[in-house]
N, CA and C atoms as an extended XYZ file, in Angstrom:
303
Properties=species:S:1:pos:R:3:atomname:S:1:resname:S:1:resid:I:1 pbc="F F F"
N       102.346      -19.175      176.450 N   MET     1
C       101.623      -20.247      175.790 CA  MET     1
C       102.266      -20.495      174.427 C   MET     1
N       102.497      -21.743      174.136 N   THR     2
C       103.067      -22.113      172.843 CA  THR     2
C       101.941      -22.445      171.871 C   THR     2
N       102.304      -22.572      170.598 N   LYS     3
C       101.302      -22.907      169.587 CA  LYS     3
C       100.670      -24.263      169.887 C   LYS     3
N       101.466      -25.236      170.308 N   SER     4
C       100.913      -26.565      170.608 CA  SER     4
C        99.978      -26.507      171.816 C   SER     4
N       100.288      -25.656      172.811 N   GLU     5
C        99.392      -25.496      173.954 CA  GLU     5
C        98.080      -24.839      173.530 C   GLU     5
N        98.160      -23.876      172.616 N   LEU     6
C        96.949      -23.233      172.091 CA  LEU     6
C        96.079      -24.252      171.354 C   LEU     6
N        96.694      -25.076      170.532 N   ILE     7
C        95.959      -26.108      169.794 CA  ILE     7
C        95.286      -27.068      170.773 C   ILE     7
N        96.007      -27.471      171.796 N   GLU     8
C        95.450      -28.387      172.802 CA  GLU     8
C        94.269      -27.754      173.535 C   GLU     8
N        94.394      -26.489      173.903 N   LEU     9
C        93.325      -25.780      174.600 CA  LEU     9
C        92.066      -25.679      173.740 C   LEU     9
N        92.232      -25.319      172.480 N   ILE    10
C        91.078      -25.218      171.574 CA  ILE    10
C        90.460      -26.592      171.361 C   ILE    10
N        91.287      -27.615      171.214 N   SER    11
C        90.775      -28.979      171.009 CA  SER    11
C        89.924      -29.436      172.189 C   SER    11
N        90.346      -29.083      173.404 N   ARG    12
C        89.574      -29.467      174.588 CA  ARG    12
C        88.252      -28.705      174.680 C   ARG    12
N        88.257      -27.430      174.273 N   LYS    13
C        87.040      -26.615      174.363 CA  LYS    13
C        86.069      -26.894      173.219 C   LYS    13
N        86.586      -27.229      172.049 N   GLN    14
C        85.744      -27.478      170.869 CA  GLN    14
C        85.773      -28.971      170.550 C   GLN    14
N        85.000      -29.736      171.308 N   THR    15
C        85.047      -31.197      171.194 CA  THR    15
C        84.511      -31.712      169.860 C   THR    15
N        83.737      -30.892      169.145 N   GLN    16
C        83.211      -31.325      167.849 CA  GLN    16
C        84.287      -31.310      166.761 C   GLN    16
N        85.422      -30.661      167.051 N   LEU    17
C        86.523      -30.613      166.091 CA  LEU    17
C        87.626      -31.572      166.527 C   LEU    17
N        88.216      -32.255      165.554 N   SER    18
C        89.319      -33.146      165.886 CA  SER    18
C        90.583      -32.324      166.151 C   SER    18
N        91.498      -32.931      166.858 N   HIS    19
C        92.776      -32.273      167.163 CA  HIS    19
C        93.484      -31.876      165.865 C   HIS    19
N        93.442      -32.743      164.869 N   ASN    20
C        94.098      -32.468      163.583 CA  ASN    20
C        93.461      -31.280      162.872 C   ASN    20
N        92.116      -31.170      162.952 N   ASP    21
C        91.429      -30.038      162.324 CA  ASP    21
C        91.816      -28.721      162.989 C   ASP    21
N        91.899      -28.727      164.314 N   VAL    22
C        92.290      -27.522      165.047 CA  VAL    22
C        93.725      -27.149      164.702 C   VAL    22
N        94.605      -28.140      164.671 N   GLU    23
C        96.006      -27.884      164.335 CA  GLU    23
C        96.129      -27.300      162.928 C   GLU    23
N        95.386      -27.847      161.991 N   LEU    24
C        95.401      -27.355      160.618 CA  LEU    24
C        94.901      -25.907      160.553 C   LEU    24
N        93.828      -25.606      161.277 N   ALA    25
C        93.270      -24.247      161.277 CA  ALA    25
C        94.266      -23.248      161.872 C   ALA    25
N        94.855      -23.590      162.999 N   VAL    26
C        95.816      -22.685      163.644 CA  VAL    26
C        97.028      -22.473      162.733 C   VAL    26
N        97.518      -23.539      162.121 N   ASN    27
C        98.657      -23.411      161.209 CA  ASN    27
C        98.316      -22.532      160.010 C   ASN    27
N        97.108      -22.664      159.470 N   HIS    28
C        96.691      -21.826      158.337 CA  HIS    28
C        96.601      -20.355      158.743 C   HIS    28
N        96.086      -20.096      159.922 N   ILE    29
C        95.980      -18.714      160.398 CA  ILE    29
C        97.375      -18.104      160.554 C   ILE    29
N        98.273      -18.826      161.186 N   VAL    30
C        99.635      -18.324      161.381 CA  VAL    30
C       100.325      -18.116      160.034 C   VAL    30
N       100.186      -19.067      159.117 N   ASP    31
C       100.796      -18.934      157.787 CA  ASP    31
C       100.238      -17.732      157.044 C   ASP    31
N        98.920      -17.505      157.138 N   ALA    32
C        98.305      -16.356      156.467 CA  ALA    32
C        98.826      -15.045      157.052 C   ALA    32
N        99.010      -15.004      158.371 N   MET    33
C        99.543      -13.794      159.007 CA  MET    33
C       100.985      -13.542      158.574 C   MET    33
N       101.784      -14.586      158.512 N   ILE    34
C       103.174      -14.447      158.089 CA  ILE    34
C       103.240      -13.967      156.640 C   ILE    34
N       102.415      -14.551      155.776 N   SER    35
C       102.400      -14.152      154.361 CA  SER    35
C       101.984      -12.697      154.207 C   SER    35
N       100.969      -12.288      154.960 N   ALA    36
C       100.503      -10.905      154.879 CA  ALA    36
C       101.595       -9.936      155.307 C   ALA    36
N       102.270      -10.241      156.395 N   MET    37
C       103.321       -9.341      156.870 CA  MET    37
C       104.520       -9.344      155.928 C   MET    37
N       104.816      -10.490      155.320 N   ALA    38
C       105.946      -10.575      154.395 CA  ALA    38
C       105.724       -9.695      153.170 C   ALA    38
N       104.465       -9.478      152.800 N   THR    39
C       104.159       -8.618      151.649 CA  THR    39
C       103.929       -7.170      152.064 C   THR    39
N       104.111       -6.874      153.363 N   GLY    40
C       103.994       -5.501      153.834 CA  GLY    40
C       102.620       -5.111      154.327 C   GLY    40
N       101.684       -6.051      154.388 N   ASP    41
C       100.331       -5.742      154.858 CA  ASP    41
C       100.305       -5.605      156.372 C   ASP    41
N        99.337       -4.842      156.835 N   ARG    42
C        99.089       -4.670      158.269 CA  ARG    42
C        97.973       -5.634      158.647 C   ARG    42
N        98.055       -6.206      159.845 N   ILE    43
C        97.037       -7.141      160.324 CA  ILE    43
C        96.376       -6.511      161.542 C   ILE    43
N        95.043       -6.443      161.523 N   GLU    44
C        94.320       -5.902      162.672 CA  GLU    44
C        93.265       -6.904      163.114 C   GLU    44
N        93.337       -7.279      164.386 N   ILE    45
C        92.345       -8.179      164.974 CA  ILE    45
C        91.651       -7.374      166.064 C   ILE    45
N        90.422       -6.962      165.782 N   ARG    46
C        89.680       -6.090      166.693 CA  ARG    46
C        89.613       -6.695      168.087 C   ARG    46
N        89.876       -5.878      169.097 N   GLY    47
C        89.839       -6.322      170.473 CA  GLY    47
C        91.121       -7.005      170.930 C   GLY    47
N        91.977       -7.373      169.998 N   PHE    48
C        93.230       -8.038      170.349 CA  PHE    48
C        94.421       -7.117      170.103 C   PHE    48
N        94.580       -6.671      168.858 N   GLY    49
C        95.681       -5.779      168.545 CA  GLY    49
C        96.006       -5.776      167.071 C   GLY    49
N        97.074       -5.090      166.722 N   SER    50
C        97.467       -5.009      165.320 CA  SER    50
C        98.955       -5.312      165.171 C   SER    50
N        99.275       -5.895      164.048 N   PHE    51
C       100.650       -6.222      163.687 CA  PHE    51
C       101.018       -5.358      162.490 C   PHE    51
N       102.166       -4.730      162.541 N   SER    52
C       102.629       -3.923      161.424 CA  SER    52
C       104.137       -4.091      161.308 C   SER    52
N       104.694       -3.488      160.285 N   LEU    53
C       106.140       -3.552      160.085 CA  LEU    53
C       106.741       -2.186      160.369 C   LEU    53
N       107.844       -2.167      161.072 N   HIS    54
C       108.607       -0.945      161.283 CA  HIS    54
C       109.902       -1.073      160.492 C   HIS    54
N       110.340        0.038      159.944 N   HIS    55
C       111.558        0.056      159.149 CA  HIS    55
C       112.711        0.537      160.024 C   HIS    55
N       113.778       -0.211      160.046 N   ARG    56
C       114.981        0.200      160.769 CA  ARG    56
C       116.046        0.590      159.752 C   ARG    56
N       116.586        1.768      159.918 N   GLN    57
C       117.641        2.266      159.025 CA  GLN    57
C       118.931        1.480      159.248 C   GLN    57
N       119.779        1.479      158.237 N   ALA    58
C       121.108        0.876      158.380 CA  ALA    58
C       121.879        1.685      159.422 C   ALA    58
N       122.706        1.005      160.196 N   ARG    59
C       123.457        1.708      161.245 CA  ARG    59
C       124.730        0.940      161.558 C   ARG    59
N       125.554        1.563      162.361 N   LEU    60
C       126.763        0.899      162.834 CA  LEU    60
C       126.492        0.358      164.231 C   LEU    60
N       126.810       -0.912      164.437 N   GLY    61
C       126.643       -1.543      165.732 CA  GLY    61
C       127.990       -2.030      166.232 C   GLY    61
N       127.973       -2.668      167.371 N   ARG    62
C       129.207       -3.183      167.955 CA  ARG    62
C       129.039       -4.638      168.333 C   ARG    62
N       130.041       -5.431      168.022 N   ASN    63
C       130.082       -6.810      168.464 CA  ASN    63
C       130.398       -6.770      169.961 C   ASN    63
N       129.464       -7.253      170.817 N   PRO    64
C       129.691       -7.137      172.261 CA  PRO    64
C       130.888       -7.955      172.760 C   PRO    64
N       131.229       -8.991      172.041 N   LYS    65
C       132.336       -9.842      172.483 CA  LYS    65
C       133.704       -9.217      172.179 C   LYS    65
N       133.840       -8.665      170.960 N   THR    66
C       135.143       -8.131      170.547 CA  THR    66
C       135.211       -6.611      170.584 C   THR    66
N       134.049       -5.940      170.610 N   GLY    67
C       134.029       -4.484      170.572 CA  GLY    67
C       134.202       -3.931      169.175 C   GLY    67
N       134.321       -4.816      168.181 N   GLU    68
C       134.517       -4.415      166.792 CA  GLU    68
C       133.250       -3.759      166.242 C   GLU    68
N       133.422       -2.695      165.446 N   THR    69
C       132.292       -2.024      164.807 CA  THR    69
C       131.811       -2.879      163.643 C   THR    69
N       130.484       -3.029      163.565 N   VAL    70
C       129.877       -3.866      162.533 CA  VAL    70
C       128.787       -3.059      161.834 C   VAL    70
N       128.747       -3.115      160.499 N   ALA    71
C       127.702       -2.440      159.733 CA  ALA    71
C       126.449       -3.309      159.750 C   ALA    71
N       125.329       -2.758      160.223 N   LEU    72
C       124.062       -3.482      160.250 CA  LEU    72
C       123.175       -2.950      159.133 C   LEU    72
N       122.660       -3.828      158.281 N   PRO    73
C       121.844       -3.362      157.154 CA  PRO    73
C       120.465       -2.899      157.618 C   PRO    73
N       119.780       -2.148      156.758 N   GLU    74
C       118.403       -1.768      157.068 CA  GLU    74
C       117.531       -3.013      157.007 C   GLU    74
N       116.437       -2.979      157.764 N   LYS    75
C       115.549       -4.140      157.758 CA  LYS    75
C       114.161       -3.745      158.224 C   LYS    75
N       113.213       -4.632      157.951 N   ARG    76
C       111.842       -4.467      158.422 CA  ARG    76
C       111.650       -5.424      159.583 C   ARG    76
N       111.053       -4.926      160.670 N   VAL    77
C       110.829       -5.772      161.840 CA  VAL    77
C       109.349       -5.739      162.215 C   VAL    77
N       108.785       -6.883      162.614 N   PRO    78
C       107.385       -6.918      163.033 CA  PRO    78
C       107.185       -6.138      164.331 C   PRO    78
N       106.032       -5.499      164.428 N   HIS    79
C       105.684       -4.735      165.621 CA  HIS    79
C       104.243       -5.070      165.997 C   HIS    79
N       103.982       -5.306      167.288 N   PHE    80
C       102.634       -5.599      167.766 CA  PHE    80
C       102.174       -4.474      168.669 C   PHE    80
N       100.969       -3.989      168.423 N   LYS    81
C       100.371       -2.976      169.287 CA  LYS    81
C        99.078       -3.570      169.847 C   LYS    81
N        99.020       -3.798      171.162 N   PRO    82
C        97.816       -4.407      171.738 CA  PRO    82
C        96.616       -3.470      171.635 C   PRO    82
N        95.437       -4.069      171.451 N   GLY    83
C        94.197       -3.307      171.396 CA  GLY    83
C        93.724       -2.925      172.796 C   GLY    83
N        92.766       -2.015      172.821 N   LYS    84
C        92.250       -1.511      174.095 CA  LYS    84
C        91.659       -2.632      174.951 C   LYS    84
N        90.864       -3.499      174.335 N   GLU    85
C        90.234       -4.590      175.093 CA  GLU    85
C        91.283       -5.520      175.699 C   GLU    85
N        92.315       -5.865      174.948 N   LEU    86
C        93.381       -6.730      175.461 CA  LEU    86
C        94.089       -6.053      176.632 C   LEU    86
N        94.440       -4.784      176.485 N   ARG    87
C        95.116       -4.068      177.567 CA  ARG    87
C        94.256       -4.045      178.825 C   ARG    87
N        92.954       -3.773      178.665 N   GLU    88
C        92.060       -3.699      179.818 CA  GLU    88
C        91.901       -5.047      180.504 C   GLU    88
N        91.755       -6.112      179.716 N   ARG    89
C        91.573       -7.442      180.310 CA  ARG    89
C        92.834       -7.918      181.022 C   ARG    89
N        94.003       -7.614      180.466 N   VAL    90
C        95.258       -7.997      181.114 CA  VAL    90
C        95.415       -7.217      182.407 C   VAL    90
N        95.123       -5.930      182.372 N   ASP    91
C        95.230       -5.099      183.565 CA  ASP    91
C        94.244       -5.574      184.633 C   ASP    91
N        93.025       -5.911      184.212 N   GLU    92
C        91.999       -6.397      185.143 CA  GLU    92
C        92.431       -7.717      185.781 C   GLU    92
N        93.023       -8.607      185.003 N   SER    93
C        93.445       -9.899      185.548 CA  SER    93
C        94.579       -9.713      186.557 C   SER    93
N        95.456       -8.736      186.344 N   LYS    94
C        96.515       -8.450      187.312 CA  LYS    94
C        95.894       -7.958      188.608 C   LYS    94
N        94.888       -7.102      188.505 N   PHE    95
C        94.215       -6.577      189.690 CA  PHE    95
C        93.604       -7.699      190.494 C   PHE    95
N        92.939       -8.652      189.825 N   HIS    96
C        92.314       -9.780      190.521 CA  HIS    96
C        93.366      -10.705      191.125 C   HIS    96
N        94.493      -10.880      190.462 N   ALA    97
C        95.560      -11.729      190.994 CA  ALA    97
C        96.161      -11.114      192.249 C   ALA    97
N        96.282       -9.770      192.282 N   ASP    98
C        96.812       -9.098      193.473 CA  ASP    98
C        95.896       -9.281      194.675 C   ASP    98
N        94.596       -9.292      194.440 N   ILE    99
C        93.621       -9.461      195.528 CA  ILE    99
C        93.720      -10.858      196.125 C   ILE    99
N        93.945      -11.859      195.268 N   LEU   100
C        93.968      -13.246      195.715 CA  LEU   100
C        95.232      -13.576      196.506 C   LEU   100
N        96.305      -12.826      196.309 N   CYS   101
C        97.580      -13.117      197.001 CA  CYS   101
C        97.598      -12.663      198.424 C   CYS   101
C-alpha cells in the first residue's frame, strides 16, 4: 500500500473529512515520525510496532560491478519491530487465506 492509497482508503471510510484534510493529516504524521527519528527518538505505536535507529559501524565493502574495495562510513539506519498484535493479525490473515484457497 502506498501513501496515496492509504489517504484514499481513509477518505472513503471517513466521509466527514475531506480528501485534502486526510492528506494533510497523513503528511503531518509521516513528517513528525521522520523528524523524531532524525533526532534519534524512538517511535512506539501500541499494537502496531516500534521504529528505532540501529548504528552500523564503518566497514570495508566491495563494488559488485568492479570488485574494488570501498570504504563505507558508519551510519544510522531505521529499524522496525512489529508489535505482538500486528504479528498475530498478519499470521491469522494468512491462515484464513490458506483456508479459502
